[in-house]
């Protein structure tokens, strides 16, 4: 079955998977979604005999149908190799009150690596497949983890260049250090005076600026995106939900067909949307638990059907979830209504008024797939401490939000089913917050704190972070968000 892709905001075009990857987002402002959702062709019991790369192939091939087997297997081989610390790139750690799906064993120590080690290879294969001979310029907004993972993936990849925009005061010290030390002649990292939403909006505006696109096309450039608005980001994220279930099957955690819940620390709604697709392709999932920090715009939306971004943007201890405009929710709205006009109207309201309201019928549908909760910084700190004391498991702030909300879910729904918590970053990425949570006074800079955390926990510092201290800072530009377009143009002219 060939799967084609269309925009969430109009019905005119149907394009191939490789073209959707290449474009990143639709010219009408919408995001690409598959026109039909495929089903896994191999049973979960069979997949339980296989490793991660094989599971990845089985998922990729049903969504990215115009890529050849050779291309997909080649991309997978190059992505999931010794860049990952563990034998399999993803580890399911069985726990007492929840299991942990550890997604942070890649080169940048956060779950973004699961997709961003693969995307550059998909993108170059897609360019070759479509006879694209212009240079591909990746523009990416980041709340802290995407930027580093995307640059690590694209650094020195021929015929590509990447520019990453991050909120200057909205990422952790280590996240910033990881980014500004990035090597690669084709990489640029730029701070923005503003928050993540400002950066994301400015980047999206460039994608929608037809004049600019045409102008640059003449000069030999094509823009694309490494944000989860790119379907090439989303599909690789479906893989680990399938893999998690097969690990549970293999270890006796579930019987075949038994449903599980996944609790997902959520920001831009990409990770949890991948879980929704996983359910559609045949993974027995009961509830997808949408866990927010104090920026709980999604919790409020799931409760009332009213999405309101007009509120204070809070800086929390889980910065990668500090987002008020969750891009991928647009995909879910389309997938549940099947109506591009409705989605277009809602997104117009969001842009012009800052809020929108969906129908009661749609809220009902949301509740059959999702359960939402939130956890503030105090709750996050208490949770990290509790898991450490009671289960001797050390988790980061984002994972703690998901664990906390998972327990709220279990308390409200007595029918017990297994809960898998998506563990999205290493605790070493947020050492000050984690030290405080386990009752230690953090001392010195973040490198000191990492060592302090290693000594206290008995865990070793992940290799992606260990060498960071000595690396020279290579990127120092900071700009106003209004100047983003000019900055991009100037960079392309001078490089
Ligand atoms: C990006 C990120 C999230 C949020 O994921 P979304 O796909 O944006 O919802 C959660 N935790 C960490 C550590 C992240 O880097």
mmCIF file with all atom_site columns, N, CA and C in Angstrom, residues 33 59 70 87 128 135 182 184 200 205 217 263 275 281 300 306 365 393 398 414 424 442 453 458:
data_model
loop_
_atom_site.group_PDB
_atom_site.id
_atom_site.type_symbol
_atom_site.label_atom_id
_atom_site.label_alt_id
_atom_site.label_comp_id
_atom_site.label_asym_id
_atom_site.label_entity_id
_atom_site.label_seq_id
_atom_site.pdbx_PDB_ins_code
_atom_site.Cartn_x
_atom_site.Cartn_y
_atom_site.Cartn_z
_atom_site.occupancy
_atom_site.B_iso_or_equiv
_atom_site.pdbx_formal_charge
_atom_site.auth_seq_id
_atom_site.auth_comp_id
_atom_site.auth_asym_id
_atom_site.auth_atom_id
_atom_site.pdbx_PDB_model_num
ATOM 1  N N  . UNK A 1 33  ? 0.387   15.042 6.918  1.00 0.00 ? 33  UNK A N  1
ATOM 2  C CA . UNK A 1 33  ? -0.082  13.825 7.591  1.00 0.00 ? 33  UNK A CA 1
ATOM 3  C C  . UNK A 1 33  ? -0.292  12.746 6.535  1.00 0.00 ? 33  UNK A C  1
ATOM 4  N N  . UNK A 1 59  ? 8.701   -0.402 10.914 1.00 0.00 ? 59  UNK A N  1
ATOM 5  C CA . UNK A 1 59  ? 7.846   0.786  11.064 1.00 0.00 ? 59  UNK A CA 1
ATOM 6  C C  . UNK A 1 59  ? 8.083   1.765  9.917  1.00 0.00 ? 59  UNK A C  1
ATOM 7  N N  . UNK A 1 70  ? 16.697  -0.821 0.518  1.00 0.00 ? 70  UNK A N  1
ATOM 8  C CA . UNK A 1 70  ? 18.121  -0.520 0.670  1.00 0.00 ? 70  UNK A CA 1
ATOM 9  C C  . UNK A 1 70  ? 18.345  0.862  1.300  1.00 0.00 ? 70  UNK A C  1
ATOM 10 N N  . UNK A 1 87  ? 23.961  -1.145 23.926 1.00 0.00 ? 87  UNK A N  1
ATOM 11 C CA . UNK A 1 87  ? 23.985  -2.084 22.805 1.00 0.00 ? 87  UNK A CA 1
ATOM 12 C C  . UNK A 1 87  ? 22.786  -1.862 21.878 1.00 0.00 ? 87  UNK A C  1
ATOM 13 N N  . UNK A 1 128 ? 18.025  12.936 -3.193 1.00 0.00 ? 128 UNK A N  1
ATOM 14 C CA . UNK A 1 128 ? 18.486  12.165 -4.351 1.00 0.00 ? 128 UNK A CA 1
ATOM 15 C C  . UNK A 1 128 ? 17.293  11.590 -5.106 1.00 0.00 ? 128 UNK A C  1
ATOM 16 N N  . UNK A 1 135 ? 21.155  23.134 -2.529 1.00 0.00 ? 135 UNK A N  1
ATOM 17 C CA . UNK A 1 135 ? 21.640  22.863 -1.186 1.00 0.00 ? 135 UNK A CA 1
ATOM 18 C C  . UNK A 1 135 ? 20.467  22.968 -0.201 1.00 0.00 ? 135 UNK A C  1
ATOM 19 N N  . UNK A 1 182 ? 29.323  23.426 19.046 1.00 0.00 ? 182 UNK A N  1
ATOM 20 C CA . UNK A 1 182 ? 29.148  22.522 17.909 1.00 0.00 ? 182 UNK A CA 1
ATOM 21 C C  . UNK A 1 182 ? 30.142  22.820 16.783 1.00 0.00 ? 182 UNK A C  1
ATOM 22 N N  . UNK A 1 184 ? 31.637  21.919 12.761 1.00 0.00 ? 184 UNK A N  1
ATOM 23 C CA . UNK A 1 184 ? 31.026  21.684 11.455 1.00 0.00 ? 184 UNK A CA 1
ATOM 24 C C  . UNK A 1 184 ? 30.874  23.003 10.741 1.00 0.00 ? 184 UNK A C  1
ATOM 25 N N  . UNK A 1 200 ? 10.122  29.593 17.359 1.00 0.00 ? 200 UNK A N  1
ATOM 26 C CA . UNK A 1 200 ? 9.400   28.689 16.457 1.00 0.00 ? 200 UNK A CA 1
ATOM 27 C C  . UNK A 1 200 ? 8.533   29.467 15.464 1.00 0.00 ? 200 UNK A C  1
ATOM 28 N N  . UNK A 1 205 ? 7.558   31.372 9.929  1.00 0.00 ? 205 UNK A N  1
ATOM 29 C CA . UNK A 1 205 ? 7.257   32.465 9.003  1.00 0.00 ? 205 UNK A CA 1
ATOM 30 C C  . UNK A 1 205 ? 8.148   32.405 7.764  1.00 0.00 ? 205 UNK A C  1
ATOM 31 N N  . UNK A 1 217 ? 15.507  29.869 -4.005 1.00 0.00 ? 217 UNK A N  1
ATOM 32 C CA . UNK A 1 217 ? 15.535  28.733 -4.932 1.00 0.00 ? 217 UNK A CA 1
ATOM 33 C C  . UNK A 1 217 ? 16.411  29.095 -6.126 1.00 0.00 ? 217 UNK A C  1
ATOM 34 N N  . UNK A 1 263 ? 3.232   7.226  29.597 1.00 0.00 ? 263 UNK A N  1
ATOM 35 C CA . UNK A 1 263 ? 3.197   8.589  30.112 1.00 0.00 ? 263 UNK A CA 1
ATOM 36 C C  . UNK A 1 263 ? 4.327   9.385  29.471 1.00 0.00 ? 263 UNK A C  1
ATOM 37 N N  . UNK A 1 275 ? 3.141   8.244  19.676 1.00 0.00 ? 275 UNK A N  1
ATOM 38 C CA . UNK A 1 275 ? 2.468   7.180  20.427 1.00 0.00 ? 275 UNK A CA 1
ATOM 39 C C  . UNK A 1 275 ? 1.071   6.918  19.900 1.00 0.00 ? 275 UNK A C  1
ATOM 40 N N  . UNK A 1 281 ? -1.223  1.757  14.396 1.00 0.00 ? 281 UNK A N  1
ATOM 41 C CA . UNK A 1 281 ? -0.617  0.703  13.560 1.00 0.00 ? 281 UNK A CA 1
ATOM 42 C C  . UNK A 1 281 ? -0.619  -0.647 14.267 1.00 0.00 ? 281 UNK A C  1
ATOM 43 N N  . UNK A 1 300 ? -5.039  22.127 30.221 1.00 0.00 ? 300 UNK A N  1
ATOM 44 C CA . UNK A 1 300 ? -6.268  22.929 30.162 1.00 0.00 ? 300 UNK A CA 1
ATOM 45 C C  . UNK A 1 300 ? -7.071  22.595 28.912 1.00 0.00 ? 300 UNK A C  1
ATOM 46 N N  . UNK A 1 306 ? -10.658 24.148 25.253 1.00 0.00 ? 306 UNK A N  1
ATOM 47 C CA . UNK A 1 306 ? -10.301 25.540 24.985 1.00 0.00 ? 306 UNK A CA 1
ATOM 48 C C  . UNK A 1 306 ? -8.784  25.668 25.039 1.00 0.00 ? 306 UNK A C  1
ATOM 49 N N  . UNK A 1 365 ? -13.730 12.663 21.893 1.00 0.00 ? 365 UNK A N  1
ATOM 50 C CA . UNK A 1 365 ? -12.779 11.807 21.167 1.00 0.00 ? 365 UNK A CA 1
ATOM 51 C C  . UNK A 1 365 ? -11.401 11.873 21.798 1.00 0.00 ? 365 UNK A C  1
ATOM 52 N N  . UNK A 1 393 ? 16.439  4.842  41.652 1.00 0.00 ? 393 UNK A N  1
ATOM 53 C CA . UNK A 1 393 ? 16.527  5.149  40.223 1.00 0.00 ? 393 UNK A CA 1
ATOM 54 C C  . UNK A 1 393 ? 16.623  6.661  40.100 1.00 0.00 ? 393 UNK A C  1
ATOM 55 N N  . UNK A 1 398 ? 12.382  16.160 33.315 1.00 0.00 ? 398 UNK A N  1
ATOM 56 C CA . UNK A 1 398 ? 11.292  15.893 32.370 1.00 0.00 ? 398 UNK A CA 1
ATOM 57 C C  . UNK A 1 398 ? 10.645  14.542 32.660 1.00 0.00 ? 398 UNK A C  1
ATOM 58 N N  . UNK A 1 414 ? -8.561  3.226  38.907 1.00 0.00 ? 414 UNK A N  1
ATOM 59 C CA . UNK A 1 414 ? -8.142  2.074  39.706 1.00 0.00 ? 414 UNK A CA 1
ATOM 60 C C  . UNK A 1 414 ? -7.821  0.818  38.873 1.00 0.00 ? 414 UNK A C  1
ATOM 61 N N  . UNK A 1 424 ? 13.149  10.905 28.920 1.00 0.00 ? 424 UNK A N  1
ATOM 62 C CA . UNK A 1 424 ? 13.583  11.627 27.730 1.00 0.00 ? 424 UNK A CA 1
ATOM 63 C C  . UNK A 1 424 ? 14.963  12.271 27.818 1.00 0.00 ? 424 UNK A C  1
ATOM 64 N N  . UNK A 1 442 ? 24.015  21.871 45.356 1.00 0.00 ? 442 UNK A N  1
ATOM 65 C CA . UNK A 1 442 ? 24.833  21.909 44.148 1.00 0.00 ? 442 UNK A CA 1
ATOM 66 C C  . UNK A 1 442 ? 25.943  22.943 44.308 1.00 0.00 ? 442 UNK A C  1
ATOM 67 N N  . UNK A 1 453 ? 27.240  14.848 41.111 1.00 0.00 ? 453 UNK A N  1
ATOM 68 C CA . UNK A 1 453 ? 26.127  13.910 40.911 1.00 0.00 ? 453 UNK A CA 1
ATOM 69 C C  . UNK A 1 453 ? 26.646  12.492 40.666 1.00 0.00 ? 453 UNK A C  1
ATOM 70 N N  . UNK A 1 458 ? 26.797  7.222  42.073 1.00 0.00 ? 458 UNK A N  1
ATOM 71 C CA . UNK A 1 458 ? 27.516  6.026  41.638 1.00 0.00 ? 458 UNK A CA 1
ATOM 72 C C  . UNK A 1 458 ? 27.363  5.767  40.142 1.00 0.00 ? 458 UNK A C  1
#
